[in-house]
Tab-separated table of C-alpha atoms and ligand atoms in Angstrom:
chain	number	residue	atom	x	y	z
A	221	MET	CA	143.476	96.533	77.168
A	222	SER	CA	140.670	98.671	78.513
A	223	LEU	CA	137.151	97.280	78.396
A	224	SER	CA	135.933	100.119	76.215
A	225	GLU	CA	138.321	98.909	73.526
A	226	LEU	CA	136.657	95.515	73.478
A	227	SER	CA	134.202	95.454	70.648
A	228	GLY	CA	132.244	92.515	72.007
A	229	ASP	CA	131.725	90.489	75.175
A	230	ALA	CA	134.549	88.354	76.539
A	231	SER	CA	134.057	84.704	75.705
A	232	GLU	CA	137.197	82.973	76.888
A	233	PHE	CA	137.423	81.739	80.438
A	234	PRO	CA	139.998	83.861	82.338
A	235	LYS	CA	143.234	81.892	82.736
A	236	LYS	CA	144.555	83.796	85.709
A	237	GLY	CA	142.935	85.680	88.490
A	238	ALA	CA	143.036	89.435	88.005
A	239	ASP	CA	144.074	92.116	90.388
A	240	ARG	CA	141.130	93.397	92.466
A	241	GLU	CA	142.018	97.008	91.638
A	242	GLN	CA	141.860	96.129	87.958
A	243	ILE	CA	138.470	94.414	88.363
A	244	LEU	CA	137.053	97.388	90.245
A	245	ALA	CA	138.388	99.763	87.605
A	246	ASP	CA	136.780	97.640	84.892
A	247	ILE	CA	133.472	97.691	86.743
A	248	ALA	CA	133.646	101.468	87.039
A	249	GLU	CA	134.276	101.755	83.334
A	250	LEU	CA	131.549	99.273	82.409
A	251	ARG	CA	129.052	101.252	84.471
A	252	THR	CA	129.632	104.545	82.669
A	253	GLY	CA	126.855	103.608	80.260
A	254	ASP	CA	124.324	102.779	83.002
A	255	ALA	CA	121.278	104.889	83.877
A	256	LYS	CA	122.232	107.771	86.206
A	257	TRP	CA	119.324	107.151	88.536
A	258	ARG	CA	120.554	109.295	91.434
A	259	SER	CA	119.849	112.380	89.352
A	260	GLY	CA	116.117	111.646	89.461
A	261	LYS	CA	115.987	111.371	85.675
A	262	THR	CA	114.865	107.730	85.680
A	263	PHE	CA	111.292	106.765	86.504
A	264	SER	CA	110.650	103.060	86.772
A	265	LEU	CA	113.261	100.476	87.810
A	266	ILE	CA	114.435	102.397	90.872
A	267	TYR	CA	112.385	103.833	93.733
A	268	ASN	CA	114.590	106.699	94.774
A	269	THR	CA	113.974	108.095	98.252
A	270	ALA	CA	116.871	110.579	97.894
A	271	ASP	CA	117.582	109.645	101.541
A	272	HIS	CA	121.317	108.919	101.665
A	273	ASP	CA	121.263	107.831	105.306
A	274	LEU	CA	118.690	105.186	104.437
A	275	GLU	CA	120.730	104.062	101.412
A	276	LYS	CA	123.905	103.703	103.499
A	277	PHE	CA	122.012	101.854	106.218
A	278	LEU	CA	120.533	99.368	103.731
A	279	GLU	CA	123.994	98.774	102.263
A	280	GLU	CA	125.218	97.949	105.772
A	281	VAL	CA	122.387	95.450	106.311
A	282	THR	CA	123.061	93.932	102.879
A	283	LEU	CA	126.663	93.216	103.907
A	284	LEU	CA	125.498	91.500	107.105
A	285	PHE	CA	123.540	88.958	105.040
A	286	ALA	CA	125.608	88.924	101.848
A	287	HIS	CA	126.827	85.357	102.374
A	288	GLU	CA	123.808	83.726	103.981
A	289	ASN	CA	121.397	81.402	102.211
A	290	ALA	CA	117.678	81.733	102.885
A	291	LEU	CA	117.049	78.184	101.603
A	292	ASN	CA	117.086	76.714	105.078
A	293	PRO	CA	115.201	78.674	107.764
A	294	PHE	CA	116.556	76.371	110.478
A	295	ALA	CA	120.145	77.340	109.715
A	296	PHE	CA	119.411	81.077	109.810
A	297	PRO	CA	116.482	81.518	112.215
A	298	SER	CA	117.188	85.268	112.447
A	299	HIS	CA	116.428	85.624	108.771
A	300	ALA	CA	113.352	83.398	108.928
A	301	LYS	CA	111.995	85.582	111.729
A	302	MET	CA	112.638	88.739	109.713
A	303	GLU	CA	110.767	87.292	106.733
A	304	ARG	CA	107.839	86.237	108.904
A	305	GLU	CA	107.700	89.731	110.343
A	306	VAL	CA	107.808	91.401	106.919
A	307	VAL	CA	104.819	89.229	105.969
A	308	ASN	CA	103.046	90.174	109.228
A	309	PHE	CA	103.780	93.879	108.726
A	310	THR	CA	102.388	93.747	105.194
A	311	LEU	CA	99.311	91.785	106.284
A	312	SER	CA	98.580	94.376	108.942
A	313	LEU	CA	99.068	97.233	106.461
A	314	LEU	CA	96.531	95.592	104.131
A	315	HIS	CA	94.020	94.721	106.889
A	316	GLY	CA	94.590	90.982	106.643
A	317	SER	CA	96.189	90.225	109.998
A	318	ASP	CA	94.379	86.876	110.322
A	319	GLY	CA	95.884	85.712	107.045
A	320	ALA	CA	99.225	84.201	106.091
A	321	GLY	CA	101.784	84.530	103.347
A	322	THR	CA	105.401	84.294	102.294
A	323	MET	CA	108.116	86.513	100.948
A	324	THR	CA	109.318	85.997	97.387
A	325	SER	CA	111.990	87.474	95.151
A	326	GLY	CA	109.619	89.898	93.437
A	327	GLY	CA	106.169	90.610	92.078
A	328	THR	CA	106.512	88.115	89.268
A	329	GLU	CA	107.247	85.272	91.686
A	330	SER	CA	104.454	86.400	94.039
A	331	ILE	CA	101.984	86.383	91.146
A	332	MET	CA	103.272	83.029	89.933
A	333	MET	CA	102.695	81.599	93.407
A	334	ALA	CA	99.186	83.072	93.716
A	335	VAL	CA	98.276	81.600	90.323
A	336	LYS	CA	99.764	78.211	91.252
A	337	THR	CA	97.796	78.259	94.500
A	338	ALA	CA	94.614	79.032	92.571
A	339	ARG	CA	95.345	76.260	90.063
A	340	ASP	CA	95.884	73.684	92.790
A	341	HIS	CA	92.858	74.926	94.755
A	342	ALA	CA	90.758	74.566	91.597
A	343	ARG	CA	91.984	71.010	91.074
A	344	ASP	CA	91.769	69.881	94.715
A	345	ALA	CA	88.707	71.739	95.998
A	346	LEU	CA	86.659	72.665	92.906
A	347	GLY	CA	87.281	69.623	90.709
A	348	ILE	CA	88.482	71.734	87.767
A	349	ALA	CA	91.113	69.705	85.921
A	350	GLU	CA	92.100	72.445	83.476
A	351	PRO	CA	91.660	75.736	85.267
A	352	GLN	CA	91.666	79.122	83.601
A	353	ILE	CA	92.276	82.624	84.973
A	354	ILE	CA	90.752	85.922	83.891
A	355	THR	CA	92.509	89.288	83.997
A	356	ALA	CA	91.949	92.615	82.291
A	357	THR	CA	94.335	93.537	79.453
A	358	THR	CA	96.029	96.006	81.812
A	359	ALA	CA	97.119	93.262	84.241
A	360	HIS	CA	100.873	92.849	84.535
A	361	PRO	CA	102.548	90.403	82.069
A	362	ALA	CA	103.512	88.277	85.100
A	363	PHE	CA	99.999	86.740	84.902
A	364	ALA	CA	100.521	85.726	81.262
A	365	LYS	CA	103.942	84.399	82.215
A	366	ALA	CA	102.527	82.442	85.162
A	367	ALA	CA	99.785	80.960	82.986
A	368	HIS	CA	102.395	80.007	80.404
A	369	TYR	CA	104.742	78.394	82.940
A	370	LEU	CA	101.925	76.636	84.803
A	371	ASP	CA	100.207	75.568	81.581
A	372	ILE	CA	96.799	77.041	82.322
A	373	GLU	CA	94.559	79.159	80.138
A	374	HIS	CA	94.659	82.943	80.522
A	375	ILE	CA	91.667	84.949	79.305
A	376	ARG	CA	92.228	88.691	78.920
A	377	THR	CA	89.185	90.955	78.993
A	378	PRO	CA	88.975	94.583	77.835
A	379	ILE	CA	89.055	97.680	80.012
A	380	GLY	CA	86.357	100.327	80.081
A	381	ALA	CA	86.505	103.999	79.061
A	382	ASP	CA	87.775	104.741	82.583
A	383	PHE	CA	90.883	102.572	82.003
A	384	ARG	CA	89.728	100.090	84.642
A	385	ALA	CA	88.741	96.431	84.216
A	386	ASP	CA	85.306	96.005	82.638
A	387	VAL	CA	83.591	93.719	85.155
A	388	ALA	CA	80.698	92.861	82.820
A	389	ALA	CA	83.243	91.591	80.278
A	390	MET	CA	84.872	89.510	83.014
A	391	GLU	CA	81.515	88.060	83.999
A	392	GLN	CA	80.799	87.097	80.397
A	393	ALA	CA	84.186	85.415	80.120
A	394	ILE	CA	83.630	83.152	83.145
A	395	THR	CA	83.186	79.468	82.366
A	396	ASP	CA	82.891	76.365	84.516
A	397	ARG	CA	86.685	76.103	84.345
A	398	THR	CA	87.410	79.565	85.744
A	399	ALA	CA	89.498	79.358	88.914
A	400	LEU	CA	90.629	82.933	89.531
A	401	LEU	CA	89.603	86.518	88.777
A	402	VAL	CA	92.319	89.153	88.994
A	403	GLY	CA	92.136	92.873	89.665
A	404	SER	CA	95.004	95.356	89.918
A	405	ALA	CA	95.510	98.026	92.554
A	406	ILE	CA	97.078	99.720	90.726
A	407	ASN	CA	97.832	98.562	87.189
A	408	TYR	CA	101.133	99.623	85.633
A	409	PRO	CA	100.064	101.217	82.328
A	410	TYR	CA	97.496	103.767	83.595
A	411	GLY	CA	97.853	103.608	87.383
A	412	THR	CA	94.148	103.016	87.961
A	413	ILE	CA	92.550	100.714	90.543
A	414	ASP	CA	90.208	98.132	89.040
A	415	PRO	CA	86.687	97.892	90.572
A	416	ILE	CA	87.864	95.404	93.200
A	417	PRO	CA	84.586	95.101	95.194
A	418	ALA	CA	82.722	94.155	92.001
A	419	ILE	CA	85.409	91.727	90.821
A	420	ALA	CA	85.774	90.115	94.264
A	421	GLY	CA	81.997	89.958	94.699
A	422	LEU	CA	81.669	88.268	91.319
A	423	ALA	CA	84.356	85.736	92.246
A	424	ALA	CA	82.697	85.026	95.594
A	425	SER	CA	79.303	84.543	93.944
A	426	LYS	CA	80.872	81.869	91.714
A	427	GLY	CA	82.784	80.254	94.587
A	428	ILE	CA	86.171	81.005	93.021
A	429	LEU	CA	89.256	82.954	94.100
A	430	CYS	CA	90.103	86.608	93.584
A	431	HIS	CA	93.680	87.874	93.530
A	432	VAL	CA	94.483	91.571	93.785
A	433	ASP	CA	97.788	92.605	92.259
A	434	GLY	CA	99.022	95.175	94.742
A	435	CYS	CA	102.645	94.800	93.624
A	436	LEU	CA	102.820	98.466	92.702
A	437	GLY	CA	100.067	100.005	94.833
A	438	GLY	CA	100.309	97.767	97.877
A	439	TRP	CA	103.019	99.796	99.566
A	440	MET	CA	101.687	103.227	98.557
A	441	LEU	CA	97.875	103.168	98.653
A	442	PRO	CA	97.699	102.566	102.441
A	443	PHE	CA	99.762	105.723	103.027
A	444	TRP	CA	97.956	107.670	100.310
A	445	GLU	CA	94.771	106.868	102.204
A	446	ARG	CA	96.307	107.958	105.542
A	447	LEU	CA	97.293	111.251	103.876
A	448	GLY	CA	93.572	111.849	103.395
A	449	GLU	CA	93.321	110.973	99.711
A	450	GLU	CA	90.311	109.096	98.455
A	451	VAL	CA	91.327	105.532	97.631
A	452	ASP	CA	88.830	103.070	96.158
A	453	PRO	CA	88.556	99.923	98.308
A	454	TRP	CA	90.947	97.190	97.196
A	455	ASP	CA	92.621	95.357	100.109
A	456	PHE	CA	91.506	92.594	102.527
A	457	ARG	CA	88.719	94.887	103.776
A	458	VAL	CA	86.923	93.958	100.543
A	459	ASP	CA	84.905	90.737	100.893
A	460	GLY	CA	85.909	88.102	98.376
A	461	VAL	CA	89.536	89.177	97.986
A	462	THR	CA	91.388	85.924	98.687
A	463	SER	CA	95.005	86.867	97.958
A	464	ILE	CA	97.175	89.950	97.382
A	465	SER	CA	100.695	90.474	96.040
A	466	ALA	CA	102.611	93.514	97.335
A	467	ASP	CA	106.230	94.383	96.527
A	468	VAL	CA	108.397	95.735	99.329
A	469	HIS	CA	111.057	96.472	96.702
A	470	LYS	CA	108.804	99.047	95.023
A	471	TYR	CA	107.136	101.714	97.190
A	472	GLY	CA	108.311	99.834	100.295
A	473	TYR	CA	111.750	101.239	99.327
A	474	ALA	CA	113.615	98.013	100.142
A	475	LEU	CA	116.339	96.830	97.753
A	476	LYS	CA	115.420	94.523	94.882
A	477	GLY	CA	114.418	90.945	95.604
A	478	ALA	CA	111.634	91.532	98.142
A	479	SER	CA	107.938	90.919	97.583
A	480	THR	CA	105.098	89.350	99.534
A	481	VAL	CA	102.206	87.088	98.556
A	482	LEU	CA	99.399	87.041	101.111
A	483	TYR	CA	96.270	84.943	101.643
A	484	ARG	CA	93.172	85.798	103.638
A	485	ASP	CA	92.741	82.141	104.629
A	486	PRO	CA	95.931	80.997	106.379
A	487	GLU	CA	95.288	77.431	105.173
A	488	MET	CA	95.562	78.564	101.556
A	489	VAL	CA	99.295	79.263	101.735
A	490	LYS	CA	99.889	75.509	102.137
A	491	LYS	CA	98.838	75.044	98.508
A	492	GLN	CA	101.771	77.228	97.582
A	493	TYR	CA	104.437	75.110	99.296
A	494	PHE	CA	106.347	72.414	97.495
A	495	LEU	CA	107.381	69.308	99.434
A	496	LEU	CA	109.314	66.245	98.356
A	497	LEU	CA	109.425	63.767	101.214
A	498	ASP	CA	111.294	60.851	99.684
A	499	TRP	CA	114.325	62.402	98.042
A	500	GLU	CA	117.697	60.647	98.321
A	501	GLY	CA	119.008	63.870	99.861
A	502	GLY	CA	116.330	63.988	102.552
A	503	ILE	CA	113.093	65.946	102.898
A	504	TYR	CA	112.995	68.918	100.544
A	505	GLY	CA	110.532	71.738	101.121
A	506	SER	CA	110.314	75.242	99.774
A	507	PRO	CA	107.665	77.948	100.069
A	508	ALA	CA	108.085	79.471	96.610
A	509	ALA	CA	109.911	79.007	93.292
A	510	ALA	CA	113.523	79.514	94.340
A	511	GLY	CA	115.774	76.941	95.996
A	512	ALA	CA	118.917	78.542	97.354
A	513	ARG	CA	118.148	82.219	97.634
A	514	PRO	CA	119.822	85.395	98.801
A	515	ALA	CA	119.110	86.410	102.384
A	516	ALA	CA	119.941	90.090	102.024
A	517	PRO	CA	116.638	91.139	100.383
A	518	GLY	CA	114.504	89.820	103.263
A	519	ALA	CA	116.772	91.352	105.901
A	520	VAL	CA	116.859	94.659	104.036
A	521	ALA	CA	113.067	94.682	103.677
A	522	TRP	CA	112.727	94.136	107.416
A	523	ALA	CA	115.294	96.827	108.205
A	524	THR	CA	113.668	99.331	105.826
A	525	ILE	CA	110.268	98.913	107.471
A	526	ARG	CA	111.786	99.235	110.943
A	527	TYR	CA	113.819	102.283	109.898
A	528	LEU	CA	110.985	104.202	108.276
A	529	GLY	CA	107.971	103.123	110.288
A	530	GLU	CA	104.562	104.522	109.425
A	531	GLU	CA	105.863	108.064	109.970
A	532	GLY	CA	108.683	107.620	107.477
A	533	TYR	CA	106.412	106.076	104.869
A	534	LEU	CA	103.936	108.927	105.297
A	535	ARG	CA	106.709	111.494	104.898
A	536	LEU	CA	107.893	109.820	101.679
A	537	ALA	CA	104.325	109.374	100.399
A	538	GLY	CA	103.816	113.108	100.970
A	539	ARG	CA	106.810	113.863	98.730
A	540	VAL	CA	105.588	111.514	96.050
A	541	ARG	CA	102.139	113.118	96.219
A	542	ASP	CA	103.736	116.562	95.910
A	543	ALA	CA	105.702	115.446	92.815
A	544	THR	CA	102.552	113.868	91.353
A	545	ARG	CA	100.397	116.948	91.842
A	546	ARG	CA	102.976	119.324	90.438
A	547	ILE	CA	103.817	117.215	87.409
A	548	GLN	CA	100.171	116.467	86.617
A	549	ALA	CA	99.249	120.146	86.993
A	550	GLY	CA	102.211	121.079	84.762
A	551	ILE	CA	101.140	118.592	82.090
A	552	ALA	CA	97.623	120.077	82.166
A	553	GLU	CA	99.127	123.475	81.346
A	554	ILE	CA	101.091	122.265	78.306
A	555	ASP	CA	99.024	122.502	75.113
A	556	GLY	CA	98.762	119.256	73.180
A	557	ILE	CA	99.320	116.704	75.966
A	558	GLU	CA	97.189	115.300	78.772
A	559	VAL	CA	97.269	112.711	81.560
A	560	THR	CA	95.456	109.546	80.434
A	561	GLY	CA	92.369	108.725	82.513
A	562	THR	CA	92.272	109.335	86.263
A	563	PRO	CA	95.271	107.667	87.897
A	564	ALA	CA	94.830	106.640	91.547
A	565	MET	CA	98.292	107.590	92.806
A	566	SER	CA	101.765	108.326	91.455
A	567	VAL	CA	101.984	106.162	88.334
A	568	PHE	CA	100.435	107.360	85.093
A	569	GLU	CA	100.604	107.796	81.345
A	570	PHE	CA	100.451	111.076	79.462
A	571	ARG	CA	99.603	111.248	75.789
A	572	ALA	CA	98.915	113.614	72.908
A	573	SER	CA	95.600	115.430	73.204
A	574	ASP	CA	95.630	116.667	69.609
A	575	ASP	CA	97.071	115.591	66.259
A	576	SER	CA	99.798	118.233	66.188
A	577	VAL	CA	101.771	116.378	68.866
A	578	ASP	CA	103.717	113.202	68.112
A	579	ILE	CA	104.180	111.797	71.624
A	580	SER	CA	106.871	109.373	70.521
A	581	ALA	CA	108.966	112.307	69.215
A	582	VAL	CA	108.394	114.075	72.547
A	583	GLY	CA	109.833	110.949	74.163
A	584	ASP	CA	112.912	111.199	71.899
A	585	GLN	CA	113.432	114.823	72.938
A	586	MET	CA	113.106	113.943	76.619
A	587	HIS	CA	115.584	111.083	76.220
A	588	ASP	CA	118.040	113.474	74.538
A	589	ARG	CA	117.701	115.686	77.617
A	590	GLY	CA	118.564	112.695	79.816
A	591	TRP	CA	115.035	111.870	81.071
A	592	LYS	CA	114.455	108.106	80.912
A	593	VAL	CA	110.667	108.301	80.606
A	594	ASP	CA	109.135	104.963	79.682
A	595	ARG	CA	107.292	104.516	76.409
A	596	GLN	CA	103.919	102.853	75.924
A	597	PRO	CA	102.048	102.303	72.666
A	598	THR	CA	99.729	105.241	73.440
A	599	GLY	CA	101.937	107.620	75.399
A	600	LEU	CA	104.791	108.187	77.824
A	601	HIS	CA	104.800	106.708	81.298
A	602	LEU	CA	105.894	108.105	84.654
A	603	MET	CA	106.380	106.364	87.969
A	604	LEU	CA	107.222	108.976	90.571
A	605	SER	CA	109.537	108.567	93.559
A	606	PRO	CA	110.320	111.006	96.377
A	607	VAL	CA	113.337	112.295	94.404
A	608	HIS	CA	111.032	113.614	91.692
A	609	ALA	CA	109.715	116.330	93.992
A	610	GLU	CA	113.197	117.863	93.635
A	611	VAL	CA	113.286	117.764	89.834
A	612	ALA	CA	109.621	118.395	88.959
A	613	ASP	CA	110.217	121.958	87.759
A	614	THR	CA	113.132	121.164	85.432
A	615	PHE	CA	111.223	118.136	84.159
A	616	LEU	CA	108.255	120.336	83.264
A	617	GLN	CA	110.428	122.987	81.586
A	618	ASP	CA	112.086	120.323	79.451
A	619	LEU	CA	108.743	118.714	78.702
A	620	ALA	CA	107.172	122.010	77.583
A	621	GLU	CA	110.101	122.610	75.212
A	622	ALA	CA	110.048	119.029	73.971
A	623	VAL	CA	106.350	119.301	73.119
A	624	LYS	CA	106.836	122.671	71.369
A	625	ASN	CA	109.779	121.544	69.201
A	626	HIS	CA	109.518	117.818	68.941
A	627	GLY	CA	110.296	117.248	65.247
A	628	GLU	CA	110.186	113.769	63.732
A	629	SER	CA	109.926	110.601	65.802
A	630	ARG	CA	112.795	108.116	65.636
A	631	GLY	CA	110.260	105.313	65.781
A	632	GLU	CA	111.392	103.754	69.071
A	633	VAL	CA	109.317	100.745	70.108
A	634	ALA	CA	107.346	100.871	73.386
A	635	SER	CA	108.722	98.264	75.728
A	636	TYR	CA	108.873	97.343	79.382
A	637	GLY	CA	111.276	95.135	81.254
A	638	GLY	CA	113.813	92.902	79.621
A	639	ILE	CA	113.330	93.599	75.934
A	640	GLY	CA	114.288	96.966	74.501
B	278	PLP	C1	106.220	95.511	88.966
B	278	PLP	C2	104.885	94.927	88.848
B	278	PLP	C3	104.677	93.546	88.918
B	278	PLP	C4	105.799	92.530	88.848
B	278	PLP	O1	106.767	92.705	89.755
B	278	PLP	P1	108.329	92.417	89.553
B	278	PLP	O2	108.810	92.784	90.892
B	278	PLP	O3	108.827	93.309	88.443
B	278	PLP	O4	108.517	90.991	89.237
B	278	PLP	C5	103.385	93.101	88.953
B	278	PLP	N1	102.357	93.950	88.872
B	278	PLP	C6	102.510	95.284	88.765
B	278	PLP	C7	101.306	96.164	88.660
B	278	PLP	C8	103.790	95.819	88.727
B	278	PLP	O5	103.976	97.127	88.582
């Protein structure tokens, strides 16, 4: 029986082992419904360099570490060294070379760790038993998730007309239990950089911590700046910034499972570690949330950075900038839609600029043409990769037609991540 004939998911445990050819054929068939990301028609989820040599190379490195376990750095010192170097490389990129940090499985885990560190710092050093954190409403849901998991209060403050955090609103929200202020560089929905110097200065004046979420911007803004673009200050050069999260598996172009969480004060990372000294199984220590963890992502992150170097990242950033400029200029020429606010780099929303355009119906039309643009409550969302420089013109042609003849919306719900 072919898998496509199965109406539902298998539920019975397989009695016998299957032939590997059969399993591979089943996988091929199962994947026919997956997003065709190589075409450049997907926007988030995959950061597509369109560099096949790099892809092949990263697959080779993945195989080298496919079986290893990063749980124990003493068993695989090669891997531990690679992870330390990825952290060092990222610290140096973000002007925090005197700091310290760890790798994690992704932005969500990095944010969770930064929030845990802030919670424990508040309890140990500030005497706050029930700490709270403050973010703008544009901050990534990982902060709400972290607050939920760690059982601390999360206050969300509004953004201003410029789609950046409203610092006055943050200041008003501060109480004697506030442990951490958060800014994003950049945020996901609008791609803007929050006023980090003001947020970090406010945190410093209250003696509390300031985390900058550089998950998305952390591996692009430094190169954007080197390309000569104006980038508002956001990294460790800003006084009062105490920690930063930056995902190597986003614009660092590594494969999924690679992020960093970095602290200005190298002592601070110790608050992140978990240690159990008196376990029946011996001393148990781990730097972040996972126990046993795959080794390939760290090795691949290290190999990607070595392979591309600053030159490679600049070349790719140039392509992303080219795609961004062309697509934003094209959107400006289409009547009835506009880019929302002033995005800082290559991630942005576009929305209807007059009542004749139903942006959700435009999204339906684009989906029918194979473009997996993301939907937000107020518009459609693009996250551009190097591959998009190759498809910018066809994208804009399809978009112009979709806006002209969009018809009725199918009422799709805006969603991100795991729930669609
Ligand atoms: C992607 C993202 C995160 C979370 O990272 P994951 O790797 O998806 O867990 C956090 N913040 C921003 C701004 C992001 O875009």
